[in-house]
XYZ file of C-alpha atoms in Angstrom:
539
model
C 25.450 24.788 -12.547
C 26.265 22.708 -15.771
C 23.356 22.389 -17.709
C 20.924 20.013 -17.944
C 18.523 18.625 -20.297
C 15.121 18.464 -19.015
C 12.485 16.854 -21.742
C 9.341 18.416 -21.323
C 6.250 17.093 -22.878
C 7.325 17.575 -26.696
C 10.865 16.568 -25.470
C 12.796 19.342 -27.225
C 13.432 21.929 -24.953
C 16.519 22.340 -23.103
C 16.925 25.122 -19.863
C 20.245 25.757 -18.688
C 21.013 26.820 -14.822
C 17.734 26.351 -13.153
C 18.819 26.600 -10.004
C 16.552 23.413 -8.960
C 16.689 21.857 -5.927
C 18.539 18.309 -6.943
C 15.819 16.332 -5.509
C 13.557 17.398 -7.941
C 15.879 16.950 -10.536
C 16.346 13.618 -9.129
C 12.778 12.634 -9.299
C 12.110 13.507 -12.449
C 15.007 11.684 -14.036
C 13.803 8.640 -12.091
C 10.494 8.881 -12.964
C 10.776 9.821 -16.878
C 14.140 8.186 -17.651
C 14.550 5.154 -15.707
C 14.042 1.713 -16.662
C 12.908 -1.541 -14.871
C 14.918 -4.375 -15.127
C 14.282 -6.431 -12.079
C 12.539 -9.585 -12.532
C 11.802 -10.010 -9.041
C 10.361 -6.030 -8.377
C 7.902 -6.762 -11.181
C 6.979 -9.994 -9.712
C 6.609 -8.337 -6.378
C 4.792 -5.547 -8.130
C 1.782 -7.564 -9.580
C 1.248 -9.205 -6.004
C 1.412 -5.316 -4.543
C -1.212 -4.520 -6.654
C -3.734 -7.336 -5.940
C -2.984 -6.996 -2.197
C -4.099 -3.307 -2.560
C -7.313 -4.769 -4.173
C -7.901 -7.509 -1.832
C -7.507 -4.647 1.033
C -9.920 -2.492 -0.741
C -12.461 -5.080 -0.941
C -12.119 -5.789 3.019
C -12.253 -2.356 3.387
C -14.714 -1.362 1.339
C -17.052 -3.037 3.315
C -16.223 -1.696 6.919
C -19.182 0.719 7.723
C -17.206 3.466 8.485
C -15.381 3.709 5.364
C -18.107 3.213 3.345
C -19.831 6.231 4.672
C -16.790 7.885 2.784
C -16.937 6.379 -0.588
C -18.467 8.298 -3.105
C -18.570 11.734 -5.214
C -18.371 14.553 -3.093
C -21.440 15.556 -4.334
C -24.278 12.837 -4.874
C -25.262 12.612 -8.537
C -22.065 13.579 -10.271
C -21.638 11.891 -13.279
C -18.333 11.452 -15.204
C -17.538 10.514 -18.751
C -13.692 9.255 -18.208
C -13.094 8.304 -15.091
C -12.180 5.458 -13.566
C -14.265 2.574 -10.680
C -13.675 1.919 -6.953
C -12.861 -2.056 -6.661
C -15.842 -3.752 -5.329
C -18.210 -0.709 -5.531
C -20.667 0.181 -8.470
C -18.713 3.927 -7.938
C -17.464 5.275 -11.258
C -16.022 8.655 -10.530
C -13.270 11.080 -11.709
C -9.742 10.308 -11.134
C -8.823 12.562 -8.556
C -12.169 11.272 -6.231
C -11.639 7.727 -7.725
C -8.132 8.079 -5.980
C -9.484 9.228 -2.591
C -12.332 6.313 -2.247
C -10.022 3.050 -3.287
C -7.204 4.315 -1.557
C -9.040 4.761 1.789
C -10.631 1.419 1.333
C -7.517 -0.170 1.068
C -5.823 1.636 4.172
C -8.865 1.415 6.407
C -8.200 -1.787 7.978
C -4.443 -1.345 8.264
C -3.735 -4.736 6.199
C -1.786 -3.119 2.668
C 1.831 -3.338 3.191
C 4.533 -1.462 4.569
C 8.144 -0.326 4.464
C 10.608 1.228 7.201
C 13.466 2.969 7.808
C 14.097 6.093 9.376
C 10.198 6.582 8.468
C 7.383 4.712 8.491
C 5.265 4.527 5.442
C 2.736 2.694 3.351
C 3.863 2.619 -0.633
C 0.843 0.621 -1.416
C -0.941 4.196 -0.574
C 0.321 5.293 -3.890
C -1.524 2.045 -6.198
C -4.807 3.502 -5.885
C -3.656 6.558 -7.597
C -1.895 4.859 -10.124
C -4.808 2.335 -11.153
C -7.460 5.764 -11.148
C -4.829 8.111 -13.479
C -4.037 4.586 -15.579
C -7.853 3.798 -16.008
C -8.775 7.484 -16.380
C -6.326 8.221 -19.262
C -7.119 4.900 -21.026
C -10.810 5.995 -21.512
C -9.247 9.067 -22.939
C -7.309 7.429 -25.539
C -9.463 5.255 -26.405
C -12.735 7.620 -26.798
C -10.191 9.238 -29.169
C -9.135 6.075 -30.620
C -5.456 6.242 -29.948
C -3.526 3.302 -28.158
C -3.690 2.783 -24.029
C -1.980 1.735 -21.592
C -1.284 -1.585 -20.074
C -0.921 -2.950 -16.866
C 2.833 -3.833 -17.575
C 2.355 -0.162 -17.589
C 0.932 -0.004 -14.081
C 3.670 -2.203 -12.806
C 6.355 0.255 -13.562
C 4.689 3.363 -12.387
C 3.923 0.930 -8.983
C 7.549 0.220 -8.667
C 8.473 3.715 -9.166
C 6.117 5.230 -6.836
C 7.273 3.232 -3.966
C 10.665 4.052 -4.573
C 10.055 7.543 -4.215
C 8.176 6.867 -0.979
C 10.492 4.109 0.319
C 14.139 5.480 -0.202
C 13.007 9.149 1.142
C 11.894 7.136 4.284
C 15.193 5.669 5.094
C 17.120 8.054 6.489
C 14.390 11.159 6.630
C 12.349 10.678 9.872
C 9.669 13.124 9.699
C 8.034 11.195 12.645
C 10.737 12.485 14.628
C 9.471 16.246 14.195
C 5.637 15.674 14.213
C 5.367 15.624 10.396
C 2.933 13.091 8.864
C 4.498 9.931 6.156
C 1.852 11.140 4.089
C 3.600 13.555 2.354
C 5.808 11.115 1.018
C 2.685 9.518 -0.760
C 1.743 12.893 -2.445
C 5.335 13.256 -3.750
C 5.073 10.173 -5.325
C 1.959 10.323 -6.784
C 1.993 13.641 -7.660
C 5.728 12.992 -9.308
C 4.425 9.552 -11.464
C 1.047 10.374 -12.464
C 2.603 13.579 -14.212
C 4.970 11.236 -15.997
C 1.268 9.111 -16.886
C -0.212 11.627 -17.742
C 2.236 12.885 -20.386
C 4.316 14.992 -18.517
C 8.553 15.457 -19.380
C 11.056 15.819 -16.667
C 10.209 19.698 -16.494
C 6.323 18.914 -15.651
C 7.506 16.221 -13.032
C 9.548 18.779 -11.229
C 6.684 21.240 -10.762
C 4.201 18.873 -9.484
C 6.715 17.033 -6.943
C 7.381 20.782 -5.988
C 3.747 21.740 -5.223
C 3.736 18.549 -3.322
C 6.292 19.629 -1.328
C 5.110 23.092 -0.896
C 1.687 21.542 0.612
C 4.002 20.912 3.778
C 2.672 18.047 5.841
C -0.089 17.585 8.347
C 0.103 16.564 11.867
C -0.365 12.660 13.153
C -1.828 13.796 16.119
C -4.354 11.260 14.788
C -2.539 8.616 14.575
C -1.285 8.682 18.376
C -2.796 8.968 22.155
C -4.756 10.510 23.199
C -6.370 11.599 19.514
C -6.332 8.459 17.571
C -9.108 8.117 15.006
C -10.535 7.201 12.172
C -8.531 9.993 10.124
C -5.479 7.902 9.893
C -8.025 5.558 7.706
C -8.755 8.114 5.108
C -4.936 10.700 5.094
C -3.356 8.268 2.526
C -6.475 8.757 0.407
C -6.259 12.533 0.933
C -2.814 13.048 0.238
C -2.821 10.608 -3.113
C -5.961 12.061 -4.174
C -4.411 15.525 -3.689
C -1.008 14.661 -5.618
C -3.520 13.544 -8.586
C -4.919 17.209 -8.351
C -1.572 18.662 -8.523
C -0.689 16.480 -11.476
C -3.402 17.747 -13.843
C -3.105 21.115 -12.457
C 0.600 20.633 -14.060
C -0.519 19.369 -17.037
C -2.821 22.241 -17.667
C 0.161 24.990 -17.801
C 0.691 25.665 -13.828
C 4.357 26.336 -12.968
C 6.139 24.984 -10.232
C 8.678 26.184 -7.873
C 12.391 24.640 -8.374
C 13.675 25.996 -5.189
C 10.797 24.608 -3.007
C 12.928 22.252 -0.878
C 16.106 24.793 -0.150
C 14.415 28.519 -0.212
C 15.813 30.092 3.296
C 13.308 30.582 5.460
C 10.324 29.705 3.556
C 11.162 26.851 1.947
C 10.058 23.336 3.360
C 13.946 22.309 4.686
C 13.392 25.278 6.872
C 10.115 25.650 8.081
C 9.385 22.000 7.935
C 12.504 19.900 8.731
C 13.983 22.003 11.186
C 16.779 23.371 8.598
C 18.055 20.239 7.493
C 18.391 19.049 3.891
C 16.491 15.780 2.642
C 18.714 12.850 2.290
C 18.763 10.405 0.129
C 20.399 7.476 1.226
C 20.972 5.295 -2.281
C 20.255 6.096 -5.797
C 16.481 5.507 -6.960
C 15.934 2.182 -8.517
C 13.862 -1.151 -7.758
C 14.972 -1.681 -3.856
C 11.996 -0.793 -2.178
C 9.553 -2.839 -4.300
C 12.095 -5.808 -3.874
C 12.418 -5.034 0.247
C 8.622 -3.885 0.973
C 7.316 -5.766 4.185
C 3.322 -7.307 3.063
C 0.753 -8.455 5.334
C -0.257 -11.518 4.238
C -1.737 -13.240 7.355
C -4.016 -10.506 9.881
C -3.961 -6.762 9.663
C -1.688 -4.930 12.521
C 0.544 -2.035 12.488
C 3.750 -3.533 11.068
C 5.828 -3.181 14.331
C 3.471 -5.764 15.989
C 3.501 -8.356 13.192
C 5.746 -10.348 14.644
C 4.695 -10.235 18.212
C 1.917 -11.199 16.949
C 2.836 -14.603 15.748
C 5.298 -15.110 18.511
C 2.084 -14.917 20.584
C 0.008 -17.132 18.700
C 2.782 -19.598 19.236
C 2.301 -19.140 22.683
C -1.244 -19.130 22.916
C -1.782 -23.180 23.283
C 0.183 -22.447 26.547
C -1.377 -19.902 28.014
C -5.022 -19.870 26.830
C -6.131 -22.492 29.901
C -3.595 -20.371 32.326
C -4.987 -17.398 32.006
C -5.728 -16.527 35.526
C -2.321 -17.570 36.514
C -0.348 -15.245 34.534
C 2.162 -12.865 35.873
C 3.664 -10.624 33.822
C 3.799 -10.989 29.626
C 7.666 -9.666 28.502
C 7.642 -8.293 24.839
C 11.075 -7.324 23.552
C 11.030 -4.811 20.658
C 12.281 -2.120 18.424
C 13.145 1.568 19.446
C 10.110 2.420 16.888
C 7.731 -0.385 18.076
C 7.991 1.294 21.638
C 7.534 4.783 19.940
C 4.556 3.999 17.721
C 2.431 1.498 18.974
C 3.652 1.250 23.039
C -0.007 2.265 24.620
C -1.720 2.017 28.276
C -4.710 3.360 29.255
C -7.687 3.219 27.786
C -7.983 2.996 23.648
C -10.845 4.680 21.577
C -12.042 2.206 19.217
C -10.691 0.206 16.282
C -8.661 2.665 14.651
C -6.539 2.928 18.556
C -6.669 -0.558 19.199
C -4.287 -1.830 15.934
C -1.977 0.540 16.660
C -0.999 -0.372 19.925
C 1.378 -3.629 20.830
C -0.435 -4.451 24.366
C -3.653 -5.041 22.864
C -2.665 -7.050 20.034
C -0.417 -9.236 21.883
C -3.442 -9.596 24.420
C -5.587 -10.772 21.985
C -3.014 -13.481 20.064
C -2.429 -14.413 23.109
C -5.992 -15.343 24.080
C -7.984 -15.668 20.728
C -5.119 -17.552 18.782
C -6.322 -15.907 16.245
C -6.359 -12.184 14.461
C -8.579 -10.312 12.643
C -10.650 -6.784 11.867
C -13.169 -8.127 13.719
C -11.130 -8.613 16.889
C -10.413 -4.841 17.066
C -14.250 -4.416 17.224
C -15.901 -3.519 20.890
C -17.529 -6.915 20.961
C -13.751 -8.614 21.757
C -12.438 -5.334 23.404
C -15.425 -5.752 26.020
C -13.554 -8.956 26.594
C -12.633 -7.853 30.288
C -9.483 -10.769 30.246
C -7.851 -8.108 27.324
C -7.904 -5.143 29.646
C -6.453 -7.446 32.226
C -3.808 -9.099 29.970
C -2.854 -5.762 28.649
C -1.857 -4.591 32.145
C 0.290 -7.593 32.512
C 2.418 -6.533 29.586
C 5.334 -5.425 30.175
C 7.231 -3.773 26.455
C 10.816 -3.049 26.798
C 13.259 -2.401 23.947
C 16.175 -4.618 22.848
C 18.723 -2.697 21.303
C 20.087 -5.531 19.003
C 16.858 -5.798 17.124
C 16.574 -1.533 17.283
C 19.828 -1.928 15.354
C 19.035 -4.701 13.193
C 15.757 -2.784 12.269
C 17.603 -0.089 10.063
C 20.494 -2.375 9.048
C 20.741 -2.643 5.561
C 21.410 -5.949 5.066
C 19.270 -7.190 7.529
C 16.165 -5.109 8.146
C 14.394 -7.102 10.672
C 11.237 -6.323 12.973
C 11.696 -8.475 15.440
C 10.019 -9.343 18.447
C 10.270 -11.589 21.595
C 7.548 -12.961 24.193
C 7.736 -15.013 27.456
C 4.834 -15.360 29.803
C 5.873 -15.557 33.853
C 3.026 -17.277 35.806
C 2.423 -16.542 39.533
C 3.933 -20.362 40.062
C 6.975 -18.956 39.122
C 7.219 -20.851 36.178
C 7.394 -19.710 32.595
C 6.995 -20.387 29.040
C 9.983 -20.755 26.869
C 10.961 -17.063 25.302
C 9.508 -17.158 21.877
C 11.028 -14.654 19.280
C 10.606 -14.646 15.637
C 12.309 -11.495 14.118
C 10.940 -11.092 10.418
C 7.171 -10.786 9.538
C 5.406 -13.592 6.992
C 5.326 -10.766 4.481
C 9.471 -9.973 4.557
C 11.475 -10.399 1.859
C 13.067 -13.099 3.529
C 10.179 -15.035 3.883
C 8.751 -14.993 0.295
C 8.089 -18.159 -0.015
C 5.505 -18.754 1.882
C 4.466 -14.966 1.661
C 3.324 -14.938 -1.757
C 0.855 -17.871 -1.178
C 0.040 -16.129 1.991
C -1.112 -13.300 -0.253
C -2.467 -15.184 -2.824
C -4.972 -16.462 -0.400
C -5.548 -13.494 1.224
C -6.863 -12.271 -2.456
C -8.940 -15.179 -2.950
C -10.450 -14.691 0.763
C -10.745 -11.211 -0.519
C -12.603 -11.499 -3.254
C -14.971 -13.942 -2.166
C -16.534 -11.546 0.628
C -17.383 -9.651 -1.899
C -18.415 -12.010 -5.246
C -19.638 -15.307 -5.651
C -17.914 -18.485 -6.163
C -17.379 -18.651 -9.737
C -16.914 -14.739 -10.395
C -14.290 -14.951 -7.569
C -12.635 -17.943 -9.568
C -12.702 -16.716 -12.794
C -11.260 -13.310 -11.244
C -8.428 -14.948 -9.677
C -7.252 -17.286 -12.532
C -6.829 -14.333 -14.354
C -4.973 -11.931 -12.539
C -2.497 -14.163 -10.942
C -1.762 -15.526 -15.007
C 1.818 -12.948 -15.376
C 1.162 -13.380 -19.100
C -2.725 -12.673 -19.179
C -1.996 -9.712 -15.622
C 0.593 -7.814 -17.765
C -1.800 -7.844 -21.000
C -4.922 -6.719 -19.455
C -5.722 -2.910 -20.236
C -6.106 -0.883 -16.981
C -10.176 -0.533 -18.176
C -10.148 -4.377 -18.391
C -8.311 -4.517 -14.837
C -10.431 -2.583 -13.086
C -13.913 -3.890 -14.837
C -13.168 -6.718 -13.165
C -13.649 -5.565 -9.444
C -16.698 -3.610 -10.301
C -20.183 -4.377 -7.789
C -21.810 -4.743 -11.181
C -19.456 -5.358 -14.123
C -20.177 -4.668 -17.630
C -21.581 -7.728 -19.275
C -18.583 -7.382 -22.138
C -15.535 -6.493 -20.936
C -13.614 -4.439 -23.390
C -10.963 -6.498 -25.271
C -7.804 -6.000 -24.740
C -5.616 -3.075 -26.491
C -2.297 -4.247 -26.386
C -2.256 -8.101 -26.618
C -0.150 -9.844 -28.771
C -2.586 -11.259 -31.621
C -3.482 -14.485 -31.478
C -2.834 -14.922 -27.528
C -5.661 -13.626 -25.628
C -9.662 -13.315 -26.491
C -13.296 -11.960 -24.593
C -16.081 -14.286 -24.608
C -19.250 -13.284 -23.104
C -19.876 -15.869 -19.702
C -23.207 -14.402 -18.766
C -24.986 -11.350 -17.650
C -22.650 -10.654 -15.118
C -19.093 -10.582 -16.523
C -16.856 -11.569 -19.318
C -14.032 -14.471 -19.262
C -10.704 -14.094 -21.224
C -10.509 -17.604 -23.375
C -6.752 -18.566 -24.184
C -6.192 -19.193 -27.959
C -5.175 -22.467 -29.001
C -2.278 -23.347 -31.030
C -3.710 -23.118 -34.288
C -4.894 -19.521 -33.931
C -8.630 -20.754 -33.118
C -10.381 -20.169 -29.973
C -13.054 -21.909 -27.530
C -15.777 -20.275 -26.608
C -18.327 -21.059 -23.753
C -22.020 -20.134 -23.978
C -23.321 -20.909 -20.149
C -26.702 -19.472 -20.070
C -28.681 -22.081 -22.624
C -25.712 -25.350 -21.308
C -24.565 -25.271 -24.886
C -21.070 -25.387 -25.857
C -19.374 -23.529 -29.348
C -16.311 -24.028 -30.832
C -15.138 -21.400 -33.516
C-alpha cells in the first residue's frame, strides 16, 4: 500500500501501510480535509437544521417522548453541556444527543433521503448541535475562541453525506439490518473531527461504529411496531458521541473493522459483501435530501398523501359508495409501509400506506393527531383501509433510484359501486423534493414558525424566527447563542456573540425572558430597546 498521510490531532505524524479498510480512510479524508463550496447545500443546510428544531419542539411535547427526556439519572448536574430545544434540560453531550434527537424523530416529520436504503440524515443534527454547544462552553470557560454555526452547517452537510451516499447502493434493509447504523457512523466520524480529532482519530471512531454492528427493525415492522423506532436514532447518535470522546481520550480503533474474514462486519453483517460507495463524498445529499414540510408520514406515503387530499372533495360525501381505492407505488413503498390487519398505535399507523391514504382521503387533512386512537376509532378508516388496494408500478420503482430523477411517486383512483370513477390522480415528487424547492422552503419556514409557537408566545416566537432565518445573523450566532434560544426558560442575557464581524451584530436585554440581537447601524452606533418601563434609548 503506498503511503498515506494521516494528520492526527497535532497534524505531524505520518503512518505508512496501515492496512485500513479504504472506507475509513475515505471518511476521514472527507470529514477532516474536505471543503464546502456549494451555495445551495449550505442554504439547504440552515433550513435542515431549523426543521430538526421545529420537529423537536412538536416532539418534545408528545407524552410519550417526554417520558424519555431527561438525565438518566434525576438530579445530575453538568457544568458544559449543552440544552434540549424547548425543554429547561441542560445535560451532557452524549444524553443531550439522545433527548433532542428523539424529540425530533418521534413524530416522523424530520426529513429523509433514499436509495438503496432508507434513512433519516437529520438524525445526525442533534448530535452535531450537543458536541458544537458542548465544546463551545469548553472554550470559552477557558477563554479560547468557539465555534460558529457556519461551523454547524458544515459538519451538517458532512454528516448527511456520510449517511446519504452509504444508503444508495448499500441496502441493509434487505438483510434485516437497521439504517441506524449509518447515523452512528456519521456522528461518531464528524463529532471526532469537532472535537479535535485528525484523520487518524476519525478512523478509529467510524471503526468502533462499525464494530457496534446494527440492531434489528423488528420494531419498525408488523407485527412488532413500536415506539422504539421513536427513540433508535437518538440511541445510535447518542452512542456515536460516546465513541467520539472515548477516541479522543486515547482509545484505539480497529482499521480492518469492515474487511476482517470472518469477524469483521462485511462478513458477519452484510452477508460477505463489501460496502459500496456509489460516488465520491461531497455536498449531494444535502442538495438531494427529501423534507417534510407539510404533515408528518413515512416518506414513501408523502405523495399518496397529497394525491389523496386532491381527491378528497370527491369522495368525502361518497363514502359509502366506494369500491375499491387503487394506489400505485414504489417496490419500497410496498415493502415498508404496505400493512393490513390490525395496527398498534401511532408509531404503526404512520408507517403504513392504507391508513394514511384512508385518512387524506376522508379528513382532507394530516396531522400527529390523526394517528391518535381518537381518529383511528373512526370505524369509516378500518373500512376504507380494506378497500385499498396497493400495487407496484415498475416505472416509478425505477425512477425511485434513478439518479437523475429520484422520484417517489404515487397514483390514486377511487372506483365507486356505480361503476364510475374519479380521474387517476398521481403526483410523483413530495413538497419537500429538490425539485420542488420553491415552494418547499416556505413550506418549512412555516412549519418552524407553527413550531415554535406551540411552544412560546407570540413575540418570543417572532423575535426567534427573524433571527434564525437572517443567513447573515444564522451563520454568526455561536452554537451557545443558537441553542439559548430554544430553551423552556432562556437566560435573560444571551451571551454575545464570539465570532461576529465587529460592528455588525449586538445583545440588548428585551426583558426577563430573553435577549434580542439589535443590527448596528451604518455609523457603527446601535439602537437599543428597553420594553419593561415603555422607554426607548438610543446609544
Amino acid at each position: 500500500m503506498r503511503e498515506r498521510r494521516l494528520g492526527t490531532s497535532d497534524g505531524t505524524t505520518t503512518r505508512e501501510d496501515l492496512g485500513a479498510d479504504r472506507l475509513l480512510i475515505d471518511v476521514a479524508n472527507y470529514v477532516v480535509g474536505y471543503e464546502i463550496k456549494s451555495r445551495n447545500a449550505v442554504k439547504t443546510a440552515r433550513h435542515a437544521i431549523l426543521d430538526f428544531v421545529a420537529c423537536a419542539l412538536r416532539g418534545g411535547s408528545d407524552p410519550g417522548c417526554a417520558k424519555l427526556l431527561g438525565p438518566c439519572v434525576p438530579g445530575i448536574e453538568c457544568k458544559h453541556g449543552a440544552h434540549v430545544p424547548g425543554t429547561e434540560y441542560y445535560l451532557d453531550p452524549v444524553t443531550a444527543t439522545f433527548n433532542a434527537t428523539t424529540c425530533a424523530r418521534w413524530l416522523d416529520y424530520n426529513d429523509s433521503f433514499y436509495g438503496a436504503e432508507w434513512a433519516h440524515p437529520s438524525d445526525t443534527i442533534g448530535a452535531i448541535l450537543s458536541v458544537s454547544e458542548y465544546v463551545s462552553r469548553l472554550r470559552n470557560d477557558r477563554g479560547l475562541s468557539v465555534l460558529s454555526m457556519r461551523d454547524v452547517i458544515v459538519a451538517t452537510i458532512k454528516a448527511y453525506e456520510i449517511v446519504g451516499v452509504l444508503a444508495l447502493e448499500n441496502s441493509f434493509n434487505q438483510i434485516g439490518v437497521d439504517h441506524g447504523l449509518l447515523t452512528r457512523v456519521a456522528v461518531a466520524a464528524v463529532t471526532t473531527s469537532m472535537l479535535g480529532g485528525g484523520r487518524l482519530e476519525v478512523m478509529y471512531a467510524t471503526s468502533q461504529a462499525f464494530i457496534d454492528g446494527s440492531g434489528l427493525r423488528c420494531f419498525r415492522h408488523y407485527p412488532c411496531a413500536g415506539t422504539r423506532k421513536g427513540w433508535a436514532a437518538g440511541d445510535n447518535a447518542a452512542r456515536g458521541v460516546t465513541l467520539a470522546l472515548m477516541t479522543m481520550r486515547g482509545e484505539i480503533g480497529y482499521l480492518g473493522a469492515l474487511s476482517a474474514p470472518v469477524w469483521g462486519f462485511n462478513d458477519v453483517f452484510y452477508r460477505r459483501q463489501d460496502i459500496v460507495l456509489k460516488r465520491d463524498f461531497g455536498e449531494f445529499v444535502m442538495e438531494n435530501v427529501v423534507f417534510k414540510p407539510s404533515f408528518p408520514s413515512e416518506i414513501h406515503a408523502q405523495t399518496a398523501i397529497e394525491a389523496a387530499f386532491r381527491l378528497h372533495p370527491q369522495v368525502v360525501h361518497r363514502v359509502d359508495e366506494v369500491h375499491s381505492v387503487a394506489v400505485h407505488t414504489t417496490r419500497s413503498a410496498v415493502r415498508c409501509i404496505d400493512k393490513t390487519g390490525p395496527l398498534n398505535g401511532p408509531a404503526d399507523r404512520d408507517h403504513c400506506l392504507q391508513y394514511a391514504v384512508a385518512v387524506a382521503l376522508l379528513y382532507g387533512n394530516m396531522t400527529s393527531d390523526h394517528y391518535e386512537d381518537s381518529v383511528a376509532s373512526d370505524p369509516r378508516v378500518d373500512e376504507m383501509r380494506r378497500k385499498i388496494l396497493i400495487a407496484e408500478n415498475p416505472q416509478y420503482s425505477a425512477d425511485y433510484v434513478d439518479p437523475d430523477r429520484r422520484s417517489c411517486s404515487n397514483s390514486i383512483q377511487v372506483h365507486f359501486k356505480d361503476r364510475t370513477s374519479t380521474n387517476k390522480f398521481e403526483v410523483e415528487y413530495p413538497v419537500g423534493h429538490r425539485r420542488r424547492r420553491m415552494e418547499g422552503f416556505p413550506a418549512l419556514e412555516k412549519k418552524f414558525i407553527s413550531s415554535l409557537h406551540t411552544k412560546f408566545p407570540p413575540e418570543r416566537a417572532g423575535f426567534i424566527f427573524e433571527r434564525v432565518t437572517d443567513a447573515q445573523i444564522f451563520d454568526a450566532l455561536t452554537p451557545m447563542d443558537f441553542m439559548e434560544l430554544f430553551n423552556a426558560t432562556p437566560h435573560p442575557v444571551l451571551l454575545p456573540p464570539m465570532r461576529a464581524a465587529p460592528g455588525v451584530f449586538d445583545y440588548t436585554p428585551i426583558d426577563s425572558r430573553a435577549s434580542t440581537l439589535v443590527p448596528r447601524l451604518t455609523d457603527g452606533t446601535a439602537e437599543t430597546r428597553a420594553v419593561g418601563d415603555g422607554a426607548d434609548a438610543r446609544r
